[in-house]
Amino acid sequence: MVRAMIPAGENLKKLLDREATRINVPEFAQSDPVQFPRRFGKLQDIEIVSLLSATIAWGNRKMICNNCNRMLDLMQHEPLAYVMDGAYETLPDDMNLHRTFFARNFKYMLRGLRSIYSAHGSLNDFATHHHVGDDATPSWQLVALMQHKFSQANGGMLDSRTLPTHLDDTALKRINMALRWLVRDDGIVDMGVWNAIKPSQLFIPLDVHVGNTARSLGLTTRRANDRKTVIEITQALRTMRPEDPIFYDYALFGLGIESK
């Protein structure tokens, strides 16, 4: 149940600051998919594991974490080397990795990443090369560019299991979450290893719970959990913390969930 009521004497910003600070602690990472990219020191490994972990971050959290570990085991805990040597091509297409995410989707994604890493030192360099940070909605621009590269690497095919295909509408929850990990740099949970995008340019990772919490707090009046709603909520959060609005992702996640 979302706690829709703001306590007497406490304004919205105070509530969000307090809740975000409560959740954004090192212990949070121990049970969250962000734990997996945090295990690595090399930028490319962090990027690969961030994208893969975020891609399957839906459903039961314990199952998500178990399946992230399975993917790391497949890669022998050397993500960049695994991507570049193409060993994933031997995996059977119908191997299930997480719910509706199969080895064929995994291979599609890694072929695309291999194409990017063959031409750029990192995904951050790829984003910088294409001036993603100059766009008003950099996460959607990044996905459009990645989608093009992924499609080229896979014979012109698109795969919505790896990257959303309806960019005019999608909330882009999983990519916005991965970018939060990569870009935010407060040194607590998020890793802050990117400079192609600034923290002020991030967008809220919107799912059903975050959307319902945002509505209960008056951050949006829209009913759909889509791109327009992401932009509306993020614009509201920027009025309170313009340099780092997605700090409040922790508050919107934590409100209505009992303290661990």
mmCIF file with all atom_site columns, N, CA and C in Angstrom, residues 194-220:
data_model
loop_
_atom_site.group_PDB
_atom_site.id
_atom_site.type_symbol
_atom_site.label_atom_id
_atom_site.label_alt_id
_atom_site.label_comp_id
_atom_site.label_asym_id
_atom_site.label_entity_id
_atom_site.label_seq_id
_atom_site.pdbx_PDB_ins_code
_atom_site.Cartn_x
_atom_site.Cartn_y
_atom_site.Cartn_z
_atom_site.occupancy
_atom_site.B_iso_or_equiv
_atom_site.pdbx_formal_charge
_atom_site.auth_seq_id
_atom_site.auth_comp_id
_atom_site.auth_asym_id
_atom_site.auth_atom_id
_atom_site.pdbx_PDB_model_num
ATOM 1  N N  . TRP A 1 194 ? 30.197 7.038  -15.934 1.00 0.00 ? 194 TRP A N  1
ATOM 2  C CA . TRP A 1 194 ? 29.969 7.660  -17.244 1.00 0.00 ? 194 TRP A CA 1
ATOM 3  C C  . TRP A 1 194 ? 30.098 9.169  -17.165 1.00 0.00 ? 194 TRP A C  1
ATOM 4  N N  . ASN A 1 195 ? 30.522 9.780  -18.279 1.00 0.00 ? 195 ASN A N  1
ATOM 5  C CA . ASN A 1 195 ? 30.484 11.242 -18.388 1.00 0.00 ? 195 ASN A CA 1
ATOM 6  C C  . ASN A 1 195 ? 29.783 11.706 -19.665 1.00 0.00 ? 195 ASN A C  1
ATOM 7  N N  . ALA A 1 196 ? 29.273 10.776 -20.473 1.00 0.00 ? 196 ALA A N  1
ATOM 8  C CA . ALA A 1 196 ? 28.583 11.147 -21.711 1.00 0.00 ? 196 ALA A CA 1
ATOM 9  C C  . ALA A 1 196 ? 27.242 11.814 -21.426 1.00 0.00 ? 196 ALA A C  1
ATOM 10 N N  . ILE A 1 197 ? 26.662 11.517 -20.270 1.00 0.00 ? 197 ILE A N  1
ATOM 11 C CA . ILE A 1 197 ? 25.395 12.078 -19.834 1.00 0.00 ? 197 ILE A CA 1
ATOM 12 C C  . ILE A 1 197 ? 25.590 12.575 -18.404 1.00 0.00 ? 197 ILE A C  1
ATOM 13 N N  . LYS A 1 198 ? 24.982 13.692 -18.069 1.00 0.00 ? 198 LYS A N  1
ATOM 14 C CA . LYS A 1 198 ? 25.073 14.238 -16.715 1.00 0.00 ? 198 LYS A CA 1
ATOM 15 C C  . LYS A 1 198 ? 23.924 13.705 -15.853 1.00 0.00 ? 198 LYS A C  1
ATOM 16 N N  . PRO A 1 199 ? 24.111 13.649 -14.534 1.00 0.00 ? 199 PRO A N  1
ATOM 17 C CA . PRO A 1 199 ? 23.009 13.231 -13.661 1.00 0.00 ? 199 PRO A CA 1
ATOM 18 C C  . PRO A 1 199 ? 21.745 14.060 -13.850 1.00 0.00 ? 199 PRO A C  1
ATOM 19 N N  . SER A 1 200 ? 21.904 15.326 -14.167 1.00 0.00 ? 200 SER A N  1
ATOM 20 C CA . SER A 1 200 ? 20.743 16.204 -14.360 1.00 0.00 ? 200 SER A CA 1
ATOM 21 C C  . SER A 1 200 ? 19.917 15.822 -15.580 1.00 0.00 ? 200 SER A C  1
ATOM 22 N N  . GLN A 1 201 ? 20.495 15.007 -16.482 1.00 0.00 ? 201 GLN A N  1
ATOM 23 C CA . GLN A 1 201 ? 19.815 14.621 -17.721 1.00 0.00 ? 201 GLN A CA 1
ATOM 24 C C  . GLN A 1 201 ? 19.129 13.260 -17.636 1.00 0.00 ? 201 GLN A C  1
ATOM 25 N N  . LEU A 1 202 ? 19.206 12.616 -16.490 1.00 0.00 ? 202 LEU A N  1
ATOM 26 C CA . LEU A 1 202 ? 18.593 11.302 -16.335 1.00 0.00 ? 202 LEU A CA 1
ATOM 27 C C  . LEU A 1 202 ? 17.082 11.407 -16.206 1.00 0.00 ? 202 LEU A C  1
ATOM 28 N N  . PHE A 1 203 ? 16.407 10.280 -16.463 1.00 0.00 ? 203 PHE A N  1
ATOM 29 C CA . PHE A 1 203 ? 14.954 10.199 -16.346 1.00 0.00 ? 203 PHE A CA 1
ATOM 30 C C  . PHE A 1 203 ? 14.576 9.077  -15.392 1.00 0.00 ? 203 PHE A C  1
ATOM 31 N N  . ILE A 1 204 ? 13.427 9.229  -14.752 1.00 0.00 ? 204 ILE A N  1
ATOM 32 C CA . ILE A 1 204 ? 12.993 8.269  -13.740 1.00 0.00 ? 204 ILE A CA 1
ATOM 33 C C  . ILE A 1 204 ? 12.734 6.897  -14.369 1.00 0.00 ? 204 ILE A C  1
ATOM 34 N N  . PRO A 1 205 ? 13.256 5.827  -13.784 1.00 0.00 ? 205 PRO A N  1
ATOM 35 C CA . PRO A 1 205 ? 12.898 4.472  -14.224 1.00 0.00 ? 205 PRO A CA 1
ATOM 36 C C  . PRO A 1 205 ? 11.467 4.168  -13.751 1.00 0.00 ? 205 PRO A C  1
ATOM 37 N N  . LEU A 1 206 ? 10.540 4.183  -14.670 1.00 0.00 ? 206 LEU A N  1
ATOM 38 C CA . LEU A 1 206 ? 9.116  4.127  -14.314 1.00 0.00 ? 206 LEU A CA 1
ATOM 39 C C  . LEU A 1 206 ? 8.553  2.724  -14.464 1.00 0.00 ? 206 LEU A C  1
ATOM 40 N N  . ASP A 1 207 ? 8.070  2.174  -13.347 1.00 0.00 ? 207 ASP A N  1
ATOM 41 C CA . ASP A 1 207 ? 7.299  0.932  -13.389 1.00 0.00 ? 207 ASP A CA 1
ATOM 42 C C  . ASP A 1 207 ? 5.959  1.177  -12.704 1.00 0.00 ? 207 ASP A C  1
ATOM 43 N N  . VAL A 1 208 ? 5.173  0.134  -12.519 1.00 0.00 ? 208 VAL A N  1
ATOM 44 C CA . VAL A 1 208 ? 3.820  0.303  -11.973 1.00 0.00 ? 208 VAL A CA 1
ATOM 45 C C  . VAL A 1 208 ? 3.869  0.911  -10.573 1.00 0.00 ? 208 VAL A C  1
ATOM 46 N N  . HIS A 1 209 ? 4.740  0.395  -9.707  1.00 0.00 ? 209 HIS A N  1
ATOM 47 C CA . HIS A 1 209 ? 4.812  0.892  -8.335  1.00 0.00 ? 209 HIS A CA 1
ATOM 48 C C  . HIS A 1 209 ? 5.240  2.355  -8.295  1.00 0.00 ? 209 HIS A C  1
ATOM 49 N N  . VAL A 1 210 ? 6.310  2.696  -9.028  1.00 0.00 ? 210 VAL A N  1
ATOM 50 C CA . VAL A 1 210 ? 6.794  4.077  -9.045  1.00 0.00 ? 210 VAL A CA 1
ATOM 51 C C  . VAL A 1 210 ? 5.729  5.007  -9.618  1.00 0.00 ? 210 VAL A C  1
ATOM 52 N N  . GLY A 1 211 ? 5.040  4.556  -10.669 1.00 0.00 ? 211 GLY A N  1
ATOM 53 C CA . GLY A 1 211 ? 3.979  5.359  -11.254 1.00 0.00 ? 211 GLY A CA 1
ATOM 54 C C  . GLY A 1 211 ? 2.851  5.622  -10.262 1.00 0.00 ? 211 GLY A C  1
ATOM 55 N N  . ASN A 1 212 ? 2.419  4.590  -9.550  1.00 0.00 ? 212 ASN A N  1
ATOM 56 C CA . ASN A 1 212 ? 1.347  4.755  -8.573  1.00 0.00 ? 212 ASN A CA 1
ATOM 57 C C  . ASN A 1 212 ? 1.759  5.669  -7.426  1.00 0.00 ? 212 ASN A C  1
ATOM 58 N N  . THR A 1 213 ? 3.000  5.529  -6.978  1.00 0.00 ? 213 THR A N  1
ATOM 59 C CA . THR A 1 213 ? 3.502  6.399  -5.915  1.00 0.00 ? 213 THR A CA 1
ATOM 60 C C  . THR A 1 213 ? 3.554  7.841  -6.387  1.00 0.00 ? 213 THR A C  1
ATOM 61 N N  . ALA A 1 214 ? 4.062  8.057  -7.600  1.00 0.00 ? 214 ALA A N  1
ATOM 62 C CA . ALA A 1 214 ? 4.151  9.412  -8.150  1.00 0.00 ? 214 ALA A CA 1
ATOM 63 C C  . ALA A 1 214 ? 2.767  10.051 -8.261  1.00 0.00 ? 214 ALA A C  1
ATOM 64 N N  . ARG A 1 215 ? 1.770  9.272  -8.679  1.00 0.00 ? 215 ARG A N  1
ATOM 65 C CA . ARG A 1 215 ? 0.402  9.814  -8.782  1.00 0.00 ? 215 ARG A CA 1
ATOM 66 C C  . ARG A 1 215 ? -0.154 10.178 -7.403  1.00 0.00 ? 215 ARG A C  1
ATOM 67 N N  . SER A 1 216 ? 0.103  9.326  -6.433  1.00 0.00 ? 216 SER A N  1
ATOM 68 C CA . SER A 1 216 ? -0.418 9.575  -5.083  1.00 0.00 ? 216 SER A CA 1
ATOM 69 C C  . SER A 1 216 ? 0.197  10.833 -4.475  1.00 0.00 ? 216 SER A C  1
ATOM 70 N N  . LEU A 1 217 ? 1.377  11.210 -4.937  1.00 0.00 ? 217 LEU A N  1
ATOM 71 C CA . LEU A 1 217 ? 2.067  12.394 -4.425  1.00 0.00 ? 217 LEU A CA 1
ATOM 72 C C  . LEU A 1 217 ? 1.845  13.623 -5.303  1.00 0.00 ? 217 LEU A C  1
ATOM 73 N N  . GLY A 1 218 ? 1.078  13.473 -6.364  1.00 0.00 ? 218 GLY A N  1
ATOM 74 C CA . GLY A 1 218 ? 0.779  14.605 -7.229  1.00 0.00 ? 218 GLY A CA 1
ATOM 75 C C  . GLY A 1 218 ? 1.873  14.978 -8.191  1.00 0.00 ? 218 GLY A C  1
ATOM 76 N N  . LEU A 1 219 ? 2.800  14.036 -8.462  1.00 0.00 ? 219 LEU A N  1
ATOM 77 C CA . LEU A 1 219 ? 3.897  14.320 -9.391  1.00 0.00 ? 219 LEU A CA 1
ATOM 78 C C  . LEU A 1 219 ? 3.470  14.158 -10.845 1.00 0.00 ? 219 LEU A C  1
ATOM 79 N N  . THR A 1 220 ? 2.349  13.506 -11.080 1.00 0.00 ? 220 THR A N  1
ATOM 80 C CA . THR A 1 220 ? 1.788  13.371 -12.423 1.00 0.00 ? 220 THR A CA 1
ATOM 81 C C  . THR A 1 220 ? 0.289  13.140 -12.305 1.00 0.00 ? 220 THR A C  1
#
